[in-house]
GROMACS .gro file of C-alpha atoms in nm:
model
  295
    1UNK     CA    1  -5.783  -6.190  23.629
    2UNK     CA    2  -5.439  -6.248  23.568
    3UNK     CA    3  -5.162  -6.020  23.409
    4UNK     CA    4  -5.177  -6.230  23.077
    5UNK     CA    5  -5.574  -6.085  23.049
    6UNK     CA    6  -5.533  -5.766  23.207
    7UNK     CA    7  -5.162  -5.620  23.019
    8UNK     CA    8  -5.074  -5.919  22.737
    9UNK     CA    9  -5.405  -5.945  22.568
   10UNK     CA   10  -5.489  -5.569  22.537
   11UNK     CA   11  -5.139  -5.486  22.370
   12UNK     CA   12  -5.180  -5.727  22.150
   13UNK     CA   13  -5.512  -5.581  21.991
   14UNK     CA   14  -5.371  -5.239  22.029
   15UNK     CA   15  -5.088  -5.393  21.778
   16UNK     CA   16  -5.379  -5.577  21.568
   17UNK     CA   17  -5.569  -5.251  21.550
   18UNK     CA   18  -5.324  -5.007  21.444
   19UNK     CA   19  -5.361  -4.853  21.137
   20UNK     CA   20  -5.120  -4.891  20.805
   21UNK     CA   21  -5.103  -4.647  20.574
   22UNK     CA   22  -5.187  -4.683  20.217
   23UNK     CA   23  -4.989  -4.532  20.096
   24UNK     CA   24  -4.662  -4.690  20.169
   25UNK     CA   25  -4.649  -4.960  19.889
   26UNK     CA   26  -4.725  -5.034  19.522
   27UNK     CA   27  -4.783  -5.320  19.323
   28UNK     CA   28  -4.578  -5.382  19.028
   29UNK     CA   29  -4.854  -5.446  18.732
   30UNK     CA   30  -4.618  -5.653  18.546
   31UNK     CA   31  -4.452  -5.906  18.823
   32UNK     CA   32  -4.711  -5.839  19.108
   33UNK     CA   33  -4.460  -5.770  19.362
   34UNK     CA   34  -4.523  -5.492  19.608
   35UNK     CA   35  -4.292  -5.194  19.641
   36UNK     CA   36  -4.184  -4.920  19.896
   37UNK     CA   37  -4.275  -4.607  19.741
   38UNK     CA   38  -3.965  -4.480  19.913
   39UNK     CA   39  -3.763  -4.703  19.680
   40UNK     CA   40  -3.979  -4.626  19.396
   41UNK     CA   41  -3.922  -4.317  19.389
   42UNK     CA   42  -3.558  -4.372  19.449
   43UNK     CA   43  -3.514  -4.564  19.117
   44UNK     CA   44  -3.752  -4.351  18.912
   45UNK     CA   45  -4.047  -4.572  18.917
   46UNK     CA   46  -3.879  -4.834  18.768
   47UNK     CA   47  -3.952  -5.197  18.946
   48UNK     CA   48  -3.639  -5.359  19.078
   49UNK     CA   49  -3.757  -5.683  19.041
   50UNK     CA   50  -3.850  -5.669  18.703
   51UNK     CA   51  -3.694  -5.362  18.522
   52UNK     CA   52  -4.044  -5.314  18.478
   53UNK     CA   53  -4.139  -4.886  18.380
   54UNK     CA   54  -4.396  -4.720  18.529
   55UNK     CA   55  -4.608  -4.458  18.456
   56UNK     CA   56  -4.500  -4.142  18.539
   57UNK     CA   57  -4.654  -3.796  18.580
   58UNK     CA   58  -4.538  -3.508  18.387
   59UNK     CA   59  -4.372  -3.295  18.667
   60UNK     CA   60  -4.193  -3.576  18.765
   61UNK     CA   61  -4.006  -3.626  18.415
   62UNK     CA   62  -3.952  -3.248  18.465
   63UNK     CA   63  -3.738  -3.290  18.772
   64UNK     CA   64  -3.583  -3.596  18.660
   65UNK     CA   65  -3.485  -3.463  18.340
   66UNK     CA   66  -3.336  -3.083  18.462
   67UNK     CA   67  -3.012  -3.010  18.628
   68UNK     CA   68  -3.077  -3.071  18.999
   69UNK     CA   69  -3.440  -3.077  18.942
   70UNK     CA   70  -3.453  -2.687  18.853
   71UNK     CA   71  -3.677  -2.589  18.590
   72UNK     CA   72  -3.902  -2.280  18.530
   73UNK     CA   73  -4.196  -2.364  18.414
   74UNK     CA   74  -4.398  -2.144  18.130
   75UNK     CA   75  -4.762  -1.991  18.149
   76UNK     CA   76  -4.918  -2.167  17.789
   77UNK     CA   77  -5.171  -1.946  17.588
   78UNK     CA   78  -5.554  -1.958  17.711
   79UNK     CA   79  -5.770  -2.149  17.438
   80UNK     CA   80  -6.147  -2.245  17.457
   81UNK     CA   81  -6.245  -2.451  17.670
   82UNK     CA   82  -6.501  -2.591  17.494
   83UNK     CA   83  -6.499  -2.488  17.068
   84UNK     CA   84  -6.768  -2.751  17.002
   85UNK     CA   85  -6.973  -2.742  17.301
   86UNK     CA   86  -6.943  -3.113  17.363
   87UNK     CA   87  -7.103  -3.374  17.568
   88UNK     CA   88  -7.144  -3.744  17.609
   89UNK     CA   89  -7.181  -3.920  17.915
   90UNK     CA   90  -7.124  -3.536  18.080
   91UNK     CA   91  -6.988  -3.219  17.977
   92UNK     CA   92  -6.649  -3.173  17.779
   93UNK     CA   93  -6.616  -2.884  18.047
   94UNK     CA   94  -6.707  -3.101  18.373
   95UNK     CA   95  -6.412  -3.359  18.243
   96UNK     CA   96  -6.187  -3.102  18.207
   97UNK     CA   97  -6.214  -2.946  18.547
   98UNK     CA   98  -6.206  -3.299  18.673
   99UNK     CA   99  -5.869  -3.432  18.476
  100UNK     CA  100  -5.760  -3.024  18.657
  101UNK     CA  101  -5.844  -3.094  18.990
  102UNK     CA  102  -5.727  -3.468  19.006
  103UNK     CA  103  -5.396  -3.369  18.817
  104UNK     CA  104  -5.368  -2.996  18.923
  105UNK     CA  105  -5.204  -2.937  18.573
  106UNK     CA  106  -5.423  -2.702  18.340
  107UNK     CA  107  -5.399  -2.958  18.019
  108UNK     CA  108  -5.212  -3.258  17.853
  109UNK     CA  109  -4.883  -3.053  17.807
  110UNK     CA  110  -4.631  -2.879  18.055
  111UNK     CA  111  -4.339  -2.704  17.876
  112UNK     CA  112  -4.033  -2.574  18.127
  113UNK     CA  113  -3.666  -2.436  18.039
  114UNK     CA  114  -3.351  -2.515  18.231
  115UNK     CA  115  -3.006  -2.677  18.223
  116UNK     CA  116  -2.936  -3.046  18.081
  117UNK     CA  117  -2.605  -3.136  18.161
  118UNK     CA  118  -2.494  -2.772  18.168
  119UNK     CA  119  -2.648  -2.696  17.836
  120UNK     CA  120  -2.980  -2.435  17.815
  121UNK     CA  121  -3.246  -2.681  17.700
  122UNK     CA  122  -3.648  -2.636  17.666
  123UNK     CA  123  -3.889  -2.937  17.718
  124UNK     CA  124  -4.268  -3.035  17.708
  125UNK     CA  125  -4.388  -3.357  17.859
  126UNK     CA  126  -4.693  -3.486  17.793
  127UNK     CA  127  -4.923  -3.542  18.060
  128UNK     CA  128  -5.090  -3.926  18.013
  129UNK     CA  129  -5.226  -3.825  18.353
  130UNK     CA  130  -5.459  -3.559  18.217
  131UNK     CA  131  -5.734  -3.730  18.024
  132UNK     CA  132  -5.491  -3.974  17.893
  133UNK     CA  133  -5.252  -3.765  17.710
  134UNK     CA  134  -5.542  -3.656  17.420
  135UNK     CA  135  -5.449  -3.361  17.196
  136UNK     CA  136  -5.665  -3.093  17.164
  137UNK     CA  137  -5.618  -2.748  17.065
  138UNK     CA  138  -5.463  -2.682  17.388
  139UNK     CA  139  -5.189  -2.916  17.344
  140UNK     CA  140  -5.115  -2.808  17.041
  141UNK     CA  141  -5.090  -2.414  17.109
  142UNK     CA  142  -4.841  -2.569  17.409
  143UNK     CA  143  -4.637  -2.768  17.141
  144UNK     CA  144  -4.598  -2.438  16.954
  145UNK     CA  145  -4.499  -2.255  17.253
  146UNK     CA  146  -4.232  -2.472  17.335
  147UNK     CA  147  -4.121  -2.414  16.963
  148UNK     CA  148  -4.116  -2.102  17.001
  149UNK     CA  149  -3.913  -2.057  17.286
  150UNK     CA  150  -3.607  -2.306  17.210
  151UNK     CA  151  -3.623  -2.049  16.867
  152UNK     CA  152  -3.590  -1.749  17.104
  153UNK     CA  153  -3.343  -1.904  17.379
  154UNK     CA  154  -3.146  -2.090  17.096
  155UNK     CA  155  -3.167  -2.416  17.246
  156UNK     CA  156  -3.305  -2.755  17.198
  157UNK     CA  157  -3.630  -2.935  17.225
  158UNK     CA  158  -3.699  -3.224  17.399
  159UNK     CA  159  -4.059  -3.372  17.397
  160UNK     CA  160  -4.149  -3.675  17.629
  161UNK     CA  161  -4.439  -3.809  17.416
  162UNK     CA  162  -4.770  -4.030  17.610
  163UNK     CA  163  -5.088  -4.025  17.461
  164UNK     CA  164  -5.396  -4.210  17.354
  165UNK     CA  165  -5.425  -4.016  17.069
  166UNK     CA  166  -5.678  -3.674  16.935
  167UNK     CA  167  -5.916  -3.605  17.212
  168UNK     CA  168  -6.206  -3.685  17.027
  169UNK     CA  169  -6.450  -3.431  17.233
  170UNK     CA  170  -6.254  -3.129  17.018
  171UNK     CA  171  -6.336  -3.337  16.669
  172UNK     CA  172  -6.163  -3.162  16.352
  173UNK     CA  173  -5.956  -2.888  16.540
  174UNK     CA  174  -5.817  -3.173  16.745
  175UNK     CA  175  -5.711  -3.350  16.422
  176UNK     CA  176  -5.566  -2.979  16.287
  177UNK     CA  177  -5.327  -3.000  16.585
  178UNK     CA  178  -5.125  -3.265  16.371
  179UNK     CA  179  -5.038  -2.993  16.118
  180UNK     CA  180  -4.978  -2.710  16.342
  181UNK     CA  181  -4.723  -2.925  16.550
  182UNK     CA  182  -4.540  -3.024  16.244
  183UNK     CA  183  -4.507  -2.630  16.185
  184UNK     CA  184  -4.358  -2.611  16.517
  185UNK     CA  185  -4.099  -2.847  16.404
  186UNK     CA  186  -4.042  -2.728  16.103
  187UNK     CA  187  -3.980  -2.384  16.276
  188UNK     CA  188  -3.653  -2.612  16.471
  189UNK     CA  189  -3.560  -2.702  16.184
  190UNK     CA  190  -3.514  -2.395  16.009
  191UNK     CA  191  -3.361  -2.230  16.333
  192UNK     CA  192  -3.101  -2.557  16.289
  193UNK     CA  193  -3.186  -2.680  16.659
  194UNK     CA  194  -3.186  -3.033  16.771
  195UNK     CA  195  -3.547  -3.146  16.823
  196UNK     CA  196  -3.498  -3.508  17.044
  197UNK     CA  197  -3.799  -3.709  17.151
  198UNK     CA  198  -3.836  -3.961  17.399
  199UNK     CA  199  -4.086  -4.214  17.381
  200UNK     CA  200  -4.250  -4.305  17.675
  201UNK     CA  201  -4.550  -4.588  17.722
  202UNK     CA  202  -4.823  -4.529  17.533
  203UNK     CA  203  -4.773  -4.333  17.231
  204UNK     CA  204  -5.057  -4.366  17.003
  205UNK     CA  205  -5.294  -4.176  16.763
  206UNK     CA  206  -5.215  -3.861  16.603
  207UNK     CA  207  -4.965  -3.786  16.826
  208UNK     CA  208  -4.740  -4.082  16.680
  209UNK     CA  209  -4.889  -3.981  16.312
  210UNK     CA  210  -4.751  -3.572  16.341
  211UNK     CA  211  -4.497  -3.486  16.627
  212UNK     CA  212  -4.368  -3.766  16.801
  213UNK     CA  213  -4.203  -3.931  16.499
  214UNK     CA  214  -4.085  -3.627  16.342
  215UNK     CA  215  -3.735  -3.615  16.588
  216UNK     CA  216  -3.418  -3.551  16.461
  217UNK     CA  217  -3.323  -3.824  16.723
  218UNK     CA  218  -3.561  -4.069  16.860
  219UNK     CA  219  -3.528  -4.242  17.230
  220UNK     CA  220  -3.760  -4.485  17.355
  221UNK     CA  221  -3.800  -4.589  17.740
  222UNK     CA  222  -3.755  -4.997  17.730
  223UNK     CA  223  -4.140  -5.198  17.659
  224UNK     CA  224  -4.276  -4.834  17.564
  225UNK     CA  225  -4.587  -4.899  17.292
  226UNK     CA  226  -4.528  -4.695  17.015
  227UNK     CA  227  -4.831  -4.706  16.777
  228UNK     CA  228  -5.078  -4.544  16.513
  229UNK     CA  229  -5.358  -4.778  16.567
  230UNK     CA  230  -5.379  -5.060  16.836
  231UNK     CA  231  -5.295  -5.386  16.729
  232UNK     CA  232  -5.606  -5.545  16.770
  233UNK     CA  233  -5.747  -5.308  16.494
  234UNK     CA  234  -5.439  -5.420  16.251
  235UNK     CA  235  -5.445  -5.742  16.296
  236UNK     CA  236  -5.841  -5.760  16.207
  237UNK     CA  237  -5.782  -5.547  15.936
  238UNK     CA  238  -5.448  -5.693  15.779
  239UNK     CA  239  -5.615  -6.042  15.909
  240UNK     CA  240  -5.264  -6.172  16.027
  241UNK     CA  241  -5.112  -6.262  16.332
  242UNK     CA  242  -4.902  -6.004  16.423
  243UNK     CA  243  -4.473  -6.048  16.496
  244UNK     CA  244  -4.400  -6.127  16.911
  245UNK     CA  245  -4.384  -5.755  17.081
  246UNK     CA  246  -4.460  -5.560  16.714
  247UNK     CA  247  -4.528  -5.220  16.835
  248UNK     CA  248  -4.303  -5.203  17.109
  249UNK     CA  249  -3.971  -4.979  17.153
  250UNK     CA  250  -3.753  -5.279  17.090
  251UNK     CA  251  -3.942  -5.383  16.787
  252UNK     CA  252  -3.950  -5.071  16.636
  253UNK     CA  253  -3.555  -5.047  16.718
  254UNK     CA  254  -3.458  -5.345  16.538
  255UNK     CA  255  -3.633  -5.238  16.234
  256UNK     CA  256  -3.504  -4.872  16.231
  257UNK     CA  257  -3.811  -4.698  16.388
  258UNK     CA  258  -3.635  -4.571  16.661
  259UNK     CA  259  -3.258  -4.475  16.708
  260UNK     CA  260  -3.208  -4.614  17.075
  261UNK     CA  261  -3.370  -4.777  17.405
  262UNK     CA  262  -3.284  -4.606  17.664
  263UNK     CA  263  -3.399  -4.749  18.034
  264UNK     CA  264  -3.497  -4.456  18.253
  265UNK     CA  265  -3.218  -4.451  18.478
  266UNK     CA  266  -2.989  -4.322  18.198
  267UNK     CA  267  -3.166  -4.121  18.027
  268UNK     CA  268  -3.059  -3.795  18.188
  269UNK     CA  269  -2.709  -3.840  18.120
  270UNK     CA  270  -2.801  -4.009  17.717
  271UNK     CA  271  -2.976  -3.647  17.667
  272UNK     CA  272  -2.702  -3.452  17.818
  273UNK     CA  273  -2.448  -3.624  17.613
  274UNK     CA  274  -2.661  -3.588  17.288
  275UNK     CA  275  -2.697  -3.213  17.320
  276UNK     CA  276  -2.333  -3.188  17.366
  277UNK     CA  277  -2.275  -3.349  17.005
  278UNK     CA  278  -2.585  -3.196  16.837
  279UNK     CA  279  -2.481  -2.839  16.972
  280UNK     CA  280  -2.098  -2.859  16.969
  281UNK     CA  281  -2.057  -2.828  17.322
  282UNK     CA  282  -1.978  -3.061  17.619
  283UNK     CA  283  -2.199  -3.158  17.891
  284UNK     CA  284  -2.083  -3.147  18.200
  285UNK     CA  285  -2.051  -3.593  18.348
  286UNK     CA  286  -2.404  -3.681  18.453
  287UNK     CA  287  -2.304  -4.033  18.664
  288UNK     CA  288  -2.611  -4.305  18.510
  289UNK     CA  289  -2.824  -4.419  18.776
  290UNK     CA  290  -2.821  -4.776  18.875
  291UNK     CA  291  -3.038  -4.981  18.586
  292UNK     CA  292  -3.276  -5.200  18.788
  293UNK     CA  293  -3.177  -5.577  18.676
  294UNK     CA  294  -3.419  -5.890  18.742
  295UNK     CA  295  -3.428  -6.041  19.075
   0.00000   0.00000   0.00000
């Protein structure tokens, strides 16, 4: 046999068999273009081809958003599980300790304190990773917590909104939750705090109908759908064709919906600076991180 069989050929199917990760790319859903998650998570999950956003998970906003990516995160009250003893397909209980283990968060909402920009600042992210951002009772009592303590630290909310809307296996008290949050808020108010929110993609349901429209300043992350009810549903009901990109941020900022677009890279340093003027103070210069622009 000759050295070509017995060393060339072997190395090469040692080479053809070795194993790739998966875990080393992603595809861009909106330009198809694959990714190192290394960059990815360089630019905030924002595509550099396209400019395209990404979903992200609540912790991440967390670190993204705080000082240095330090934040202390708060234990939420305990609610029921399960009020109405639900089931469908399964248990209201087994999806719940599913959307737990597969998210290790305990619901839809994560609140945390920290610094923005050198300011004291509270925020609650919603958590489209945990059964797609629904509000039940539990997101609510979170929503009032954070309330709560921007009253007691003196600081200002910030809510990153993402949601499909009520979680529909809580029924009526998920539908209360629309009032109680606007308490919250109206608790902000009366304490004369800033309450900012920043729209992220989706933003739907009774979250848009209570809450998430109810900012003293509204940002929205670029393409993010802002919406009561889909537009499929309006346009059979209204029965007209609906305007190019009508519910998306852009849309809604040309006609007054919301007060800016704000791609993810800058975001940081667009809250630290609005904190600074809606407090009095002066945030410390967060440098903008490079916008991703179209290859």
């Amino acid at each position: 046999m000759s050295w070509l069989t017995e060393y060339v050929r072997p190395k090469i199917r040692g080479l053809l068999k070795r194993e790739v990760p998966d875990n080393l790319w992603t595809s861009c859903e909106a330009c198809s273009q694959m990714i190192l998650n290394r960059d990815l998570e360089k630019s905030r999950k924002v595509c550099p081809y396209c400019g395209h956003h990404m979903s992200a998970g609540a912790l991440e906003r967390l670190g993204w958003t705080f000082d240095n990516g330090e934040f202390t995160r708060i234990e939420l009250p305990k609610t029921p599980s399960d009020p109405l003893g639900f089931r469908d397909g399964k248990r209201y209980t087994d999806r719940l300790k599913e959307a737990r283990a597969k998210s290790h968060l305990d619901d839809a909402l994560v609140v945390a304190h920290g610094k923005i920009g050198g300011h004291d600042a509270v925020v609650a992210v919603m958590a489209f990773e945990f059964m797609a951002g629904s509000m039940g009772t539990a997101t609510g009592e979170a929503f009032l917590s954070a309330c709560r303590l921007a009253v007691l630290q003196k600081a200002p909310l910030i809510v990153f909104t993402a949601s499909g809307g009520a979680r529909m296996q809580e029924g009526m008290l998920s539908l209360m939750q629309m009032p109680r949050t606007t308490i919250g808020v109206e608790m902000l108010n009366d304490a004369g705090l800033p309450y900012i929110v920043v729209l992220t993609h989706p933003t739907t349901g009774g979250v848009s109908a209570s809450f998430a429209m109810l900012g003293d300043i509204h940002l929205a992350e670029p393409n993010a759908q802002i919406a009561f009810a889909g537009p499929r549903v309006i346009q059979d009901t209204v029965r007209e064709k609906l305007p190019e990109g009508f519910q998306r941020a852009e849309y809604l900022l040309d006609h007054g919906m919301v007060d800016r677009v704000v791609p993810r890279g800058e975001l940081t340093g667009e809250l630290a600076r609005l904190i600074g003027l809606l407090t009095g103070g002066r945030s410390a210069a967060l440098p903008a991180l490079p916008v991703a622009e179209p290859a």
